[in-house]
mmCIF file with all atom_site columns, C-alpha atoms in Angstrom:
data_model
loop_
_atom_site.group_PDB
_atom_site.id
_atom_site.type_symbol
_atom_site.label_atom_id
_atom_site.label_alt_id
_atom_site.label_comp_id
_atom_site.label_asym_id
_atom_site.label_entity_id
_atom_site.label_seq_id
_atom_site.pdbx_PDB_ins_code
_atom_site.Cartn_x
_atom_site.Cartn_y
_atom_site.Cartn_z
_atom_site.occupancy
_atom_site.B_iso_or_equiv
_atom_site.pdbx_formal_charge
_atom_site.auth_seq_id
_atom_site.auth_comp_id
_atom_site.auth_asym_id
_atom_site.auth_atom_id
_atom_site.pdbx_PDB_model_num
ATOM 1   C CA . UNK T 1 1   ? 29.968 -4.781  -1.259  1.00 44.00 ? 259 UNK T CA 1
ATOM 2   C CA . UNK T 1 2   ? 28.485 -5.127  -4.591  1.00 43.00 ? 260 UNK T CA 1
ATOM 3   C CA . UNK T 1 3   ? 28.485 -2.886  -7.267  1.00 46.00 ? 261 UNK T CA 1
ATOM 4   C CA . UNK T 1 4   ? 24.575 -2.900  -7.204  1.00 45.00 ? 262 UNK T CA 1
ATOM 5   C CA . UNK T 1 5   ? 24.893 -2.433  -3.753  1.00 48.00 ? 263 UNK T CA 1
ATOM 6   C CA . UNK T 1 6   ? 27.265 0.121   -3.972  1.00 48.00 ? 264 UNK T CA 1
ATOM 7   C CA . UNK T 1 7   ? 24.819 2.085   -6.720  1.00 53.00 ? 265 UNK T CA 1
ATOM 8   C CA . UNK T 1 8   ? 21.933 1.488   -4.496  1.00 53.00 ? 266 UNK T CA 1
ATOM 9   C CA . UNK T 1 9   ? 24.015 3.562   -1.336  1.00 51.00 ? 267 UNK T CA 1
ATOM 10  C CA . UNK T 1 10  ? 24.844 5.998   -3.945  1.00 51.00 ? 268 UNK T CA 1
ATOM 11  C CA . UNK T 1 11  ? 21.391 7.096   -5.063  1.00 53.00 ? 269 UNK T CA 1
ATOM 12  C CA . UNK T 1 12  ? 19.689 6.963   -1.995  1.00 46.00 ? 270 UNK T CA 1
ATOM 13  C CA . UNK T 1 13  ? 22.684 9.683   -0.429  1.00 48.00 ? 271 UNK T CA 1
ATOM 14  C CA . UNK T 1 14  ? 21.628 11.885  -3.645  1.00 50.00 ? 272 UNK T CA 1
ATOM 15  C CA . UNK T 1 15  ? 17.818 11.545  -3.079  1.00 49.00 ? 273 UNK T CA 1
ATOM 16  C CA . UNK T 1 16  ? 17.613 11.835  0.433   1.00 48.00 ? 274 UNK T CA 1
ATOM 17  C CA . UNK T 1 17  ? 20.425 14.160  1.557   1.00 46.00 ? 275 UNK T CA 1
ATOM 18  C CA . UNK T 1 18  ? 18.592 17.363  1.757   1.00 42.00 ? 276 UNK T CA 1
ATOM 19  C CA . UNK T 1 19  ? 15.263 15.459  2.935   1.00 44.00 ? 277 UNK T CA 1
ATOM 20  C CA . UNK T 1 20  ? 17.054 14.238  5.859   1.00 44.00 ? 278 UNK T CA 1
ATOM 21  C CA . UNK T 1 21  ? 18.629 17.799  6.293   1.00 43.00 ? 279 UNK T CA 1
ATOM 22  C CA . UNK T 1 22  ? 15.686 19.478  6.224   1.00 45.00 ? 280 UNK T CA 1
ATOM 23  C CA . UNK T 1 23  ? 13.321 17.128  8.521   1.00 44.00 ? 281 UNK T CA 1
ATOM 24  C CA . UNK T 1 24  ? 16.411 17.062  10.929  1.00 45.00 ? 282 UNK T CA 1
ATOM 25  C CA . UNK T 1 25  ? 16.159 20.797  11.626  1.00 42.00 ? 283 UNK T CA 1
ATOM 26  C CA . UNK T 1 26  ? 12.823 21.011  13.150  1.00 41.00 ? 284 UNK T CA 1
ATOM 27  C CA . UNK T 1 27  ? 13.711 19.963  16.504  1.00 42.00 ? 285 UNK T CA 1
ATOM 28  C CA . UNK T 1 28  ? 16.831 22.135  16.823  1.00 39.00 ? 286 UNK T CA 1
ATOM 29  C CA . UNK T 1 29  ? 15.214 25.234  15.814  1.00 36.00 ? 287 UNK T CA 1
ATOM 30  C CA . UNK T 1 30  ? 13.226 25.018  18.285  1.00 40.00 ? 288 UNK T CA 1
ATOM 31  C CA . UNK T 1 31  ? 16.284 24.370  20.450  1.00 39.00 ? 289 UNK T CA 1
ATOM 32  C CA . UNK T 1 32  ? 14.905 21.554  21.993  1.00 48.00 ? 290 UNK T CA 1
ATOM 33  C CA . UNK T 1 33  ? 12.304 23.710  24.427  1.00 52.00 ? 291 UNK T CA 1
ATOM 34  C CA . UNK T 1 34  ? 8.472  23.260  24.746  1.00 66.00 ? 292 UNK T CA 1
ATOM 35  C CA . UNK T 1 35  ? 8.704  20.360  21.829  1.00 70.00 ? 293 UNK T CA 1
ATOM 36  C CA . UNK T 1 36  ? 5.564  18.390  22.605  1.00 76.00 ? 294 UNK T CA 1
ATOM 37  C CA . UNK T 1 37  ? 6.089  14.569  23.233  1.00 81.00 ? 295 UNK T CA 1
ATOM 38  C CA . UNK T 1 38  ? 3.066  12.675  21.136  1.00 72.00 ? 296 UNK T CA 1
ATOM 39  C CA . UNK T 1 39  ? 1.118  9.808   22.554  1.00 70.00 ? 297 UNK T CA 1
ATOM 40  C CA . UNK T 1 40  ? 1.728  6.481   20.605  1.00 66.00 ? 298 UNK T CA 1
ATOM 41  C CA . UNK T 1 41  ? -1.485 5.287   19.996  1.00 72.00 ? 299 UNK T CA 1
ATOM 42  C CA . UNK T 1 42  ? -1.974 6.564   16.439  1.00 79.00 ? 300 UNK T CA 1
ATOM 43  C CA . UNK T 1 43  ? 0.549  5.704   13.701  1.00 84.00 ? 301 UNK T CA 1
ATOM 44  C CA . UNK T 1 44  ? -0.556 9.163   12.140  1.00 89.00 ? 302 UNK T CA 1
ATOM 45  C CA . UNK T 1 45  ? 1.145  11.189  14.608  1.00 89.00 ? 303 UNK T CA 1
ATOM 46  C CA . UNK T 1 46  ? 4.567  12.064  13.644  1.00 92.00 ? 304 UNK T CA 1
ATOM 47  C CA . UNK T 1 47  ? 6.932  14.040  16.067  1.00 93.00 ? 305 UNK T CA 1
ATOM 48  C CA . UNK T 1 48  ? 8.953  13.142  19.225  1.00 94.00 ? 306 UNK T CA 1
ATOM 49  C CA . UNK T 1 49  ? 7.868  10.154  21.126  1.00 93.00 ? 307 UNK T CA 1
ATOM 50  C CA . UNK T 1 50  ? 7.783  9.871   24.915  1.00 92.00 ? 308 UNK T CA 1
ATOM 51  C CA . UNK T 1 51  ? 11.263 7.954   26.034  1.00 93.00 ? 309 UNK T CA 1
ATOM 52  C CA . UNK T 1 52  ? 12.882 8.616   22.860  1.00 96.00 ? 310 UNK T CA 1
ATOM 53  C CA . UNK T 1 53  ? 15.158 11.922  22.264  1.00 96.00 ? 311 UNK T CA 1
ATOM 54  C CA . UNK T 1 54  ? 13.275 14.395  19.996  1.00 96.00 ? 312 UNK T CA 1
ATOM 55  C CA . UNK T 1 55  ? 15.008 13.468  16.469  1.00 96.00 ? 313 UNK T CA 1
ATOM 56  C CA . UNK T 1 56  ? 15.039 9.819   17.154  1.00 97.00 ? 314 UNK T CA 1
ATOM 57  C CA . UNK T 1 57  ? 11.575 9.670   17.988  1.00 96.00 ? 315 UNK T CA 1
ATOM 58  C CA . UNK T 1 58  ? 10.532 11.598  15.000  1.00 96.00 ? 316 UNK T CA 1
ATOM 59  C CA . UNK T 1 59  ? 12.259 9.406   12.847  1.00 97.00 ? 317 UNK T CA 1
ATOM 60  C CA . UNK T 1 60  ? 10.545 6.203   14.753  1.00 97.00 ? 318 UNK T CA 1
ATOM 61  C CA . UNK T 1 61  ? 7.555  7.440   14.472  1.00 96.00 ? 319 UNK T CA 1
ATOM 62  C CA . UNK T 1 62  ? 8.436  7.367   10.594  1.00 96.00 ? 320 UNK T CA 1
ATOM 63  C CA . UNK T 1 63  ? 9.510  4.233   10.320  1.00 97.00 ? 321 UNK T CA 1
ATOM 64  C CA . UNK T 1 64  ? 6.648  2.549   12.446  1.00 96.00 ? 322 UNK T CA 1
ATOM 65  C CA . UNK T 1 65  ? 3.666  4.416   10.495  1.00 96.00 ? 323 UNK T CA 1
ATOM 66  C CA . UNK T 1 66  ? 5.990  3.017   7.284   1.00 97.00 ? 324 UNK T CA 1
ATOM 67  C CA . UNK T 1 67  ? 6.045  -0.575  8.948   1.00 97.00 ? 325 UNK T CA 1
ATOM 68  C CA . UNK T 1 68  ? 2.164  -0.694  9.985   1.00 96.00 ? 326 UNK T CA 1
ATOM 69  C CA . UNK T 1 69  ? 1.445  0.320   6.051   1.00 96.00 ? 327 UNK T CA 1
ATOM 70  C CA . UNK T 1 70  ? 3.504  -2.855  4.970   1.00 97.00 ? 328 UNK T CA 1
ATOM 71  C CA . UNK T 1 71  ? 2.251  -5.298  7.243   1.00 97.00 ? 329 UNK T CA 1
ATOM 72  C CA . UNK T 1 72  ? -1.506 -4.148  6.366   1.00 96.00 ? 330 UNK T CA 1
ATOM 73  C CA . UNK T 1 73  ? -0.105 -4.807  2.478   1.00 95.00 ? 331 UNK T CA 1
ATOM 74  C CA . UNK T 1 74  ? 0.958  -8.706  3.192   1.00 97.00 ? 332 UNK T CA 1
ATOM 75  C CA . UNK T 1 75  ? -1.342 -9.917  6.184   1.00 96.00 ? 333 UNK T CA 1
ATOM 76  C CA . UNK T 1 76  ? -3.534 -11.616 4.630   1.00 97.00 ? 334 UNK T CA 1
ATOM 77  C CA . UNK T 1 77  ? -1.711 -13.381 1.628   1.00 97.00 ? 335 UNK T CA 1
ATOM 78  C CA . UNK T 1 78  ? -1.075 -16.779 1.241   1.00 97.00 ? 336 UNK T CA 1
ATOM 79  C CA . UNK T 1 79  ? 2.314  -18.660 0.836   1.00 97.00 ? 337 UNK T CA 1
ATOM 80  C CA . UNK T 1 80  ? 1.187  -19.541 -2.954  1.00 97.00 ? 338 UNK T CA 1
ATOM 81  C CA . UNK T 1 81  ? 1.602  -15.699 -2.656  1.00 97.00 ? 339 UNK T CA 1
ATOM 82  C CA . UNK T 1 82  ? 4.073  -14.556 -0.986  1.00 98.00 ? 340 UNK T CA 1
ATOM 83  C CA . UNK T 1 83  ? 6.424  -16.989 -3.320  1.00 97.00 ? 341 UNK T CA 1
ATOM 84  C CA . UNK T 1 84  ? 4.359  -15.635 -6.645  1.00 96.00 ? 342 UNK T CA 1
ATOM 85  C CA . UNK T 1 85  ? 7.397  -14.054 -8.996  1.00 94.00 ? 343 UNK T CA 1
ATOM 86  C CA . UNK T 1 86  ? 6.333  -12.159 -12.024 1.00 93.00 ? 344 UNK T CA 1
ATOM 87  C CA . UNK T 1 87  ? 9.435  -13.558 -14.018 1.00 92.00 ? 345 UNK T CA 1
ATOM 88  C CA . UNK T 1 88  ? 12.448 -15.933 -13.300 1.00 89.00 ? 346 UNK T CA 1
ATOM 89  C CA . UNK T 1 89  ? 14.254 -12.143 -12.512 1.00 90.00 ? 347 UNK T CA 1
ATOM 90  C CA . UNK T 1 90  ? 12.293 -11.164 -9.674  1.00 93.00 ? 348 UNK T CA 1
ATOM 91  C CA . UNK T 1 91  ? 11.635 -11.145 -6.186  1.00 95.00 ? 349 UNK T CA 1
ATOM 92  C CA . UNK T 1 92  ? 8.891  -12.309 -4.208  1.00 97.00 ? 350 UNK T CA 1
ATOM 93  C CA . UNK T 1 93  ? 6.938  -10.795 -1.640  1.00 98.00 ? 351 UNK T CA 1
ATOM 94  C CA . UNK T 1 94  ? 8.298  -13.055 1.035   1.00 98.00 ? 352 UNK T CA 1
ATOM 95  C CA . UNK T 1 95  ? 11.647 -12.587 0.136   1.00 98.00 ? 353 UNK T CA 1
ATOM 96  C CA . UNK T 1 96  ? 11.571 -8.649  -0.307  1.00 98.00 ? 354 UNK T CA 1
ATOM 97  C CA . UNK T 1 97  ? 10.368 -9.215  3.019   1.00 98.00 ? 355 UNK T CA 1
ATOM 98  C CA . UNK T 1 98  ? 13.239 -11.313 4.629   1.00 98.00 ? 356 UNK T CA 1
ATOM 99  C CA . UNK T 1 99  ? 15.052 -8.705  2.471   1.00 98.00 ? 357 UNK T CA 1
ATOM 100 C CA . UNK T 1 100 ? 14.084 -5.563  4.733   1.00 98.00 ? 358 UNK T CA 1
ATOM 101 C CA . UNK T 1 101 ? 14.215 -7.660  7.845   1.00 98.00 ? 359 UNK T CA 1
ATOM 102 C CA . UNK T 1 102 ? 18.083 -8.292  6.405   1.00 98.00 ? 360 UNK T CA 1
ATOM 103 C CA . UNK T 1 103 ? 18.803 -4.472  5.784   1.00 98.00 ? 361 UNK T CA 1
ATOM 104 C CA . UNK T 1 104 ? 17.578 -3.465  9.049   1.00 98.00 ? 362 UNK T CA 1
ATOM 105 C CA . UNK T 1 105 ? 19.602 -5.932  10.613  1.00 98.00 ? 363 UNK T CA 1
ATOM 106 C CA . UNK T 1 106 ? 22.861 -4.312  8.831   1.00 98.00 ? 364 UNK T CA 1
ATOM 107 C CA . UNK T 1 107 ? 22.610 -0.785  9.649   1.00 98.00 ? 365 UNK T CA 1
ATOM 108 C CA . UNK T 1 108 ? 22.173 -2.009  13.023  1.00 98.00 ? 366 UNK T CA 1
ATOM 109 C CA . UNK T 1 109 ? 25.563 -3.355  13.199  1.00 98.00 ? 367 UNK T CA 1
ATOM 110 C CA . UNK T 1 110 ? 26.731 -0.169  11.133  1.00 97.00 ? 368 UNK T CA 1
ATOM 111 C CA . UNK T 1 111 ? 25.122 2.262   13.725  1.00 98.00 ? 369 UNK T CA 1
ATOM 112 C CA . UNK T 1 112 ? 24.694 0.995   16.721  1.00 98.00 ? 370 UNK T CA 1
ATOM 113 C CA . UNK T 1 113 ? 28.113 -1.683  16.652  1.00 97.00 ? 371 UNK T CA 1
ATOM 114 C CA . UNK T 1 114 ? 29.823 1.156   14.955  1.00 96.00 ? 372 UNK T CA 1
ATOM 115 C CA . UNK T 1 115 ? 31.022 -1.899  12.664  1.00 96.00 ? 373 UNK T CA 1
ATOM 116 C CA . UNK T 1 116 ? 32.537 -1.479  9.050   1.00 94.00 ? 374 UNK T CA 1
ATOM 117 C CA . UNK T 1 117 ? 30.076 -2.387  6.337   1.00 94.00 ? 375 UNK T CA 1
ATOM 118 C CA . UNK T 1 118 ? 30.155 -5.844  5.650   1.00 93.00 ? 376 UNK T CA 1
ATOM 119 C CA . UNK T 1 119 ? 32.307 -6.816  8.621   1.00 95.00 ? 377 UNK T CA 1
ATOM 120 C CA . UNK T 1 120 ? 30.455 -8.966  10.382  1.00 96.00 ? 378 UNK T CA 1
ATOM 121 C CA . UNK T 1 121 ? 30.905 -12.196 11.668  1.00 96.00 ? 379 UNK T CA 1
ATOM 122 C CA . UNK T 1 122 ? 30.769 -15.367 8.680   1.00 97.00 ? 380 UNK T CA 1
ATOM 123 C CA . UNK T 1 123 ? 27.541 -16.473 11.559  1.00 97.00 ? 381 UNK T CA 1
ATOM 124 C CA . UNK T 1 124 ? 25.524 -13.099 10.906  1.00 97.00 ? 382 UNK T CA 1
ATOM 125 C CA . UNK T 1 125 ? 26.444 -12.978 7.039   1.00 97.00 ? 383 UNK T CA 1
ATOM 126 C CA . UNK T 1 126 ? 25.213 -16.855 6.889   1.00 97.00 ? 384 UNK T CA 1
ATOM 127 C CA . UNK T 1 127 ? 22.170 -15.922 8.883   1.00 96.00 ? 385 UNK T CA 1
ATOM 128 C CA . UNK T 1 128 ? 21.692 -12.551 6.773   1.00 98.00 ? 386 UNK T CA 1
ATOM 129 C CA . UNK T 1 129 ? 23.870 -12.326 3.469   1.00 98.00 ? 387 UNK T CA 1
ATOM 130 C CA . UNK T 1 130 ? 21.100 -14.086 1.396   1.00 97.00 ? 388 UNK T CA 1
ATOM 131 C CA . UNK T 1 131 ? 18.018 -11.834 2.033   1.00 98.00 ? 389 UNK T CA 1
ATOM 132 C CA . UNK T 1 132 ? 20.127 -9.156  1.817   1.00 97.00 ? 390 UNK T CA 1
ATOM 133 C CA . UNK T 1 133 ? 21.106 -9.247  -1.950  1.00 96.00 ? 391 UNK T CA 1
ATOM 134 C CA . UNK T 1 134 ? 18.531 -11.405 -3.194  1.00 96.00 ? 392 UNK T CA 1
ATOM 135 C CA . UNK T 1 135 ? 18.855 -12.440 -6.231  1.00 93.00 ? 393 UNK T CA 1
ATOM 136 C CA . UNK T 1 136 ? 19.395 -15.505 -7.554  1.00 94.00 ? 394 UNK T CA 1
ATOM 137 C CA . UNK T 1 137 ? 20.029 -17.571 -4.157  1.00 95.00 ? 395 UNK T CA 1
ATOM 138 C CA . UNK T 1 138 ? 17.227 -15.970 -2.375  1.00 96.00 ? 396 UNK T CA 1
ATOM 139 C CA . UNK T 1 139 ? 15.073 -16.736 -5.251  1.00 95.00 ? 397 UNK T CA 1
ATOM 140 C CA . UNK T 1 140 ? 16.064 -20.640 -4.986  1.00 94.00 ? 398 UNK T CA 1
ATOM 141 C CA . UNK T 1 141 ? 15.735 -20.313 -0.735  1.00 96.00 ? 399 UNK T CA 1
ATOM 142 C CA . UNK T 1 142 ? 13.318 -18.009 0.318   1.00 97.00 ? 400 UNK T CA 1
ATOM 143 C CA . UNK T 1 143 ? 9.856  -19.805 -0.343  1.00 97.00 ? 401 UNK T CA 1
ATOM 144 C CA . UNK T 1 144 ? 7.396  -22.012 1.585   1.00 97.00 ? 402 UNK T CA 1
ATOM 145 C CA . UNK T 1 145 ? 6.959  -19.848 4.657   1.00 98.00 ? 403 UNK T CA 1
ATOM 146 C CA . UNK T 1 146 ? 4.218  -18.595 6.263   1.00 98.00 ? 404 UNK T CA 1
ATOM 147 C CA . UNK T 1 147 ? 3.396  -14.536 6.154   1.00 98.00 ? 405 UNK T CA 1
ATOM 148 C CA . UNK T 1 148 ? 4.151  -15.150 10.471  1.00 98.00 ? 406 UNK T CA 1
ATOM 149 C CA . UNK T 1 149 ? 7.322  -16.107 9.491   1.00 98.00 ? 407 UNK T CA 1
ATOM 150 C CA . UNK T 1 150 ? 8.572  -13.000 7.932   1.00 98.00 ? 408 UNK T CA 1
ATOM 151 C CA . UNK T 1 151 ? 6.752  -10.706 10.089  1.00 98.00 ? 409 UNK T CA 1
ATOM 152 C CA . UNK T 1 152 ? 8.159  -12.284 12.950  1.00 98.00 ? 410 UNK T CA 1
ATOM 153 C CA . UNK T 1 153 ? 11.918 -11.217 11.543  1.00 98.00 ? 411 UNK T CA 1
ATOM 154 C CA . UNK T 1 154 ? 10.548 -8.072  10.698  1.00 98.00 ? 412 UNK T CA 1
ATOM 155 C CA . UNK T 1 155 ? 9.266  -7.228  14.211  1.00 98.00 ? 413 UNK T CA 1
ATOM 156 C CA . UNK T 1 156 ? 12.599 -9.155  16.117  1.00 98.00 ? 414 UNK T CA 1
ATOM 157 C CA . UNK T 1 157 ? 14.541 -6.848  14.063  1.00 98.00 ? 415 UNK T CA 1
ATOM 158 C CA . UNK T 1 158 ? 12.715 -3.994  14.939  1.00 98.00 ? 416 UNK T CA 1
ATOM 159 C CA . UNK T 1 159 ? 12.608 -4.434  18.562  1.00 98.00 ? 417 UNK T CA 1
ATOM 160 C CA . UNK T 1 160 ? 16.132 -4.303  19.022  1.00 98.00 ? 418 UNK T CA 1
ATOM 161 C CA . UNK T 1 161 ? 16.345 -0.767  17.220  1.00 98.00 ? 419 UNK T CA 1
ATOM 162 C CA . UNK T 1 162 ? 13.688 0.794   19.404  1.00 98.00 ? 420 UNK T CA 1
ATOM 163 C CA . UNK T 1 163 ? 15.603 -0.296  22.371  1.00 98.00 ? 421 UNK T CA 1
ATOM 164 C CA . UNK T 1 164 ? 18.924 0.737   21.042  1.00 98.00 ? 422 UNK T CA 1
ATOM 165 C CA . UNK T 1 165 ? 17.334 4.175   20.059  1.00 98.00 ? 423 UNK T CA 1
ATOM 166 C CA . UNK T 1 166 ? 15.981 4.239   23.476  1.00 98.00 ? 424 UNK T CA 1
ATOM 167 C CA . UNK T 1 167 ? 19.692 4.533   24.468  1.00 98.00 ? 425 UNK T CA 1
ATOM 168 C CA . UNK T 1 168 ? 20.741 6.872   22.788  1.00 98.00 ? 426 UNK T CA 1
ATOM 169 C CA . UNK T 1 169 ? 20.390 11.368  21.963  1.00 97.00 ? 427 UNK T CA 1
ATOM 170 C CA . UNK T 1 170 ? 20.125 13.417  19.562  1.00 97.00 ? 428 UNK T CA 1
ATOM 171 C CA . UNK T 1 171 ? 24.042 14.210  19.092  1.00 97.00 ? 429 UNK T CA 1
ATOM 172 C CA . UNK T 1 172 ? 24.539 10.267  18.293  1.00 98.00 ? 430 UNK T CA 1
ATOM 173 C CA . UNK T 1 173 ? 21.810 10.799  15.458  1.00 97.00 ? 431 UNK T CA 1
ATOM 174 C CA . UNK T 1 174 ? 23.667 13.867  13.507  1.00 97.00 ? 432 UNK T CA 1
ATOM 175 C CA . UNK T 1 175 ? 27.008 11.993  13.982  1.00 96.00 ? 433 UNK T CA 1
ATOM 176 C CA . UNK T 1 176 ? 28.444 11.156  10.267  1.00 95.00 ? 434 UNK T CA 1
ATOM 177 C CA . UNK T 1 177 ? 31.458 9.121   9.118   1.00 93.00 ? 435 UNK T CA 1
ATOM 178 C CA . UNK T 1 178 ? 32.660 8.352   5.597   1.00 92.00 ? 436 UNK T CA 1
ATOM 179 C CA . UNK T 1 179 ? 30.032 6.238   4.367   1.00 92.00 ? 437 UNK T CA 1
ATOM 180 C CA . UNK T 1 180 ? 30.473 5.876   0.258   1.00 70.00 ? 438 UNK T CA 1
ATOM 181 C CA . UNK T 1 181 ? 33.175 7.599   -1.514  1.00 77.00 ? 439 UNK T CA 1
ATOM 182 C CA . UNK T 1 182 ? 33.904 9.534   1.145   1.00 80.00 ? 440 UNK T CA 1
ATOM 183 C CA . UNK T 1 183 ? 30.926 11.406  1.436   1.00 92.00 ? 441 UNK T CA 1
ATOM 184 C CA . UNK T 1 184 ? 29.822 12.409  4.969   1.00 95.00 ? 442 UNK T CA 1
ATOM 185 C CA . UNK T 1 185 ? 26.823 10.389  6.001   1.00 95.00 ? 443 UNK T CA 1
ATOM 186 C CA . UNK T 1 186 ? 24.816 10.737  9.362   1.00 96.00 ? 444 UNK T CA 1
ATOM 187 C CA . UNK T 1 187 ? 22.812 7.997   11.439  1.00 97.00 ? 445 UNK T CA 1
ATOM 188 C CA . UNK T 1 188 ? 19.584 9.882   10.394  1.00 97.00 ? 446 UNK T CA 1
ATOM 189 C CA . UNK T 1 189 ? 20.376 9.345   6.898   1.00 96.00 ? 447 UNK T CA 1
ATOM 190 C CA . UNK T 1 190 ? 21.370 5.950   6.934   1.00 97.00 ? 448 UNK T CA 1
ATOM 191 C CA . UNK T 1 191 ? 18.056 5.286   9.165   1.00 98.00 ? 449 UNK T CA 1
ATOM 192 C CA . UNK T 1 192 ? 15.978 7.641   6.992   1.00 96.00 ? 450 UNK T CA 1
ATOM 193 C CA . UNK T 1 193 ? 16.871 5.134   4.338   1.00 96.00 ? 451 UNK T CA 1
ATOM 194 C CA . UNK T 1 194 ? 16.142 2.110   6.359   1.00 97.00 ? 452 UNK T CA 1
ATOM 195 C CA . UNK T 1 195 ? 12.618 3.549   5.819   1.00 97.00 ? 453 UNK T CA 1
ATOM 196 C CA . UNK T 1 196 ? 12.637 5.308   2.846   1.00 96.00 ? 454 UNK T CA 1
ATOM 197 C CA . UNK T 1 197 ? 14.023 1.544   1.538   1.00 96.00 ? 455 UNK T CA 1
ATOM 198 C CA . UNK T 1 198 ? 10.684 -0.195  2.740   1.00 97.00 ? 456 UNK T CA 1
ATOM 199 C CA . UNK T 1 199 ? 8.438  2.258   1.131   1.00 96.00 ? 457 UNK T CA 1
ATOM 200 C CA . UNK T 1 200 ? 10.232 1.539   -1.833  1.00 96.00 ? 458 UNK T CA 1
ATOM 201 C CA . UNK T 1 201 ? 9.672  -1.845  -1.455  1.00 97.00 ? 459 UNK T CA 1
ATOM 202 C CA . UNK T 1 202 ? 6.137  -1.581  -0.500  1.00 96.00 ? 460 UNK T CA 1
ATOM 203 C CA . UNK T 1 203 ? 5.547  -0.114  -4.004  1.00 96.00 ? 461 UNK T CA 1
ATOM 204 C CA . UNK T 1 204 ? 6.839  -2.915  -5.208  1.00 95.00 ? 462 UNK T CA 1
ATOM 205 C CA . UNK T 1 205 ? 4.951  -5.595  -3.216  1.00 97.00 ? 463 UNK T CA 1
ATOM 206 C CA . UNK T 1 206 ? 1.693  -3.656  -4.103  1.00 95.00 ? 464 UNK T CA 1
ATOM 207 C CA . UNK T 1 207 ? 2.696  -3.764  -7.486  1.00 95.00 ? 465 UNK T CA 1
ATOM 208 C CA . UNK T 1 208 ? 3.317  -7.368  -7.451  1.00 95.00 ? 466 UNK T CA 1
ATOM 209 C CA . UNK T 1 209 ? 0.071  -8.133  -5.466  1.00 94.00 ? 467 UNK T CA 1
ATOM 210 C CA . UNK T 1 210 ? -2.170 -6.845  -8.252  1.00 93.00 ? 468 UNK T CA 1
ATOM 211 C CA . UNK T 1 211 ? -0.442 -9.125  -10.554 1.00 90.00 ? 469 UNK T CA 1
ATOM 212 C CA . UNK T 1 212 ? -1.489 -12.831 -8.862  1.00 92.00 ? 470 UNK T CA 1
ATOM 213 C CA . UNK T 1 213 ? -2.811 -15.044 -11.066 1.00 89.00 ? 471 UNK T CA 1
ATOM 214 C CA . UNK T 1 214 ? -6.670 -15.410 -10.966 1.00 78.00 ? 472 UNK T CA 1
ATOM 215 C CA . UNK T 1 215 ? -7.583 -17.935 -8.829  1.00 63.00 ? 473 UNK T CA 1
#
């Protein structure tokens, strides 16, 4: 991967190691017994979900309060601005978009393939590789689309990790493996990050929002 890649991994292991740590001993201090499984109809309600296993739903529940926040932030915009970049070194809203969609997509194949980072088939990199490090290429590509477009990635991708979640305990989230330099990494960290990474971004696209020129 790329050094900025690479940097990126590093800090968010630093920032969100003891987080993660902490927020992953609820459940099992209670030892699992008389945990109460929360309806889904408000986004508010964090905790164990009904047909999830207690960590995993607590951490959906996370991510989909973090999701609902970022689609309420780009609903409404136009394509004149979802392409609007501050300077020739940014990144749109649509394609820090595409971009989440992309590192969703990723840890998928990390956790739930059990696949080396960055081994994936030359088809998914094609499909993926661009939003995924942005930059330069994704500036030149990802532009003239629709805010459908991109939520429509962001909710494919999403289905599939609710339904691979659904398959899977507790034990599978606390299991680690070498992730960077050799540091011991669990699946709730790297998915803590997967939303931990979109608030980030959400700053961002908030940020950029109040920026569009006057029309």
């Amino acid at each position: 991967m790329k050094n900025t890649t690479k940097n990126d991994r590093r800090n968010f292991i630093k920032k969100t190691s003891l987080l993660t740590a902490g927020i992953g001993m609820i459940p099992i201090l209670n030892h699992g017994n008389n945990i109460p499984v929360l309806p889904a109809d408000s986004i508010y309600l964090i905790g164990p979900q009904e047909g999830y296993s207690p960590q995993i739903g607590t951490l959906l529940s996370t991510m989909t309060m973090m999701r609902k926040w970022l689609i309420n932030s780009v609903q409404d915009l136009s394509v004149e601005e979802l392409d609007f970049q501050i300077d020739d070194k940014s990144n749109s809203i649509g394609a820090m978009l595409y971009h989440l969609a992309a590192t969703e997509k990723y840890y998928q194949l990390n956790t739930f393939d059990e696949m080396e980072w960055g081994s994936w088939s030359d088809d998914i990199k094609k499909e993926w590789d661009i939003p995924s490090n942005l930059g330069e290429k994704a500036r030149a590509i990802i532009k003239g689309n629709e805010v459908d477009f991109y939520i429509k990635k962001l909710n494919d991708v999403r289905s599939v990790t609710e339904s691979e979640f659904a398959k899977r305990d507790d034990q599978w989230i606390m299991k680690s493996e070498p992730f960077f330099e050799n540091q011991a990494t669990n699946n709730y960290c790297k998915w803590f990050h997967v939303c931990e990474h979109e608030s980030n971004h959400r700053g961002q696209i908030k940020f950029i929002a109040k920026r569009f020129p006057a029309s």
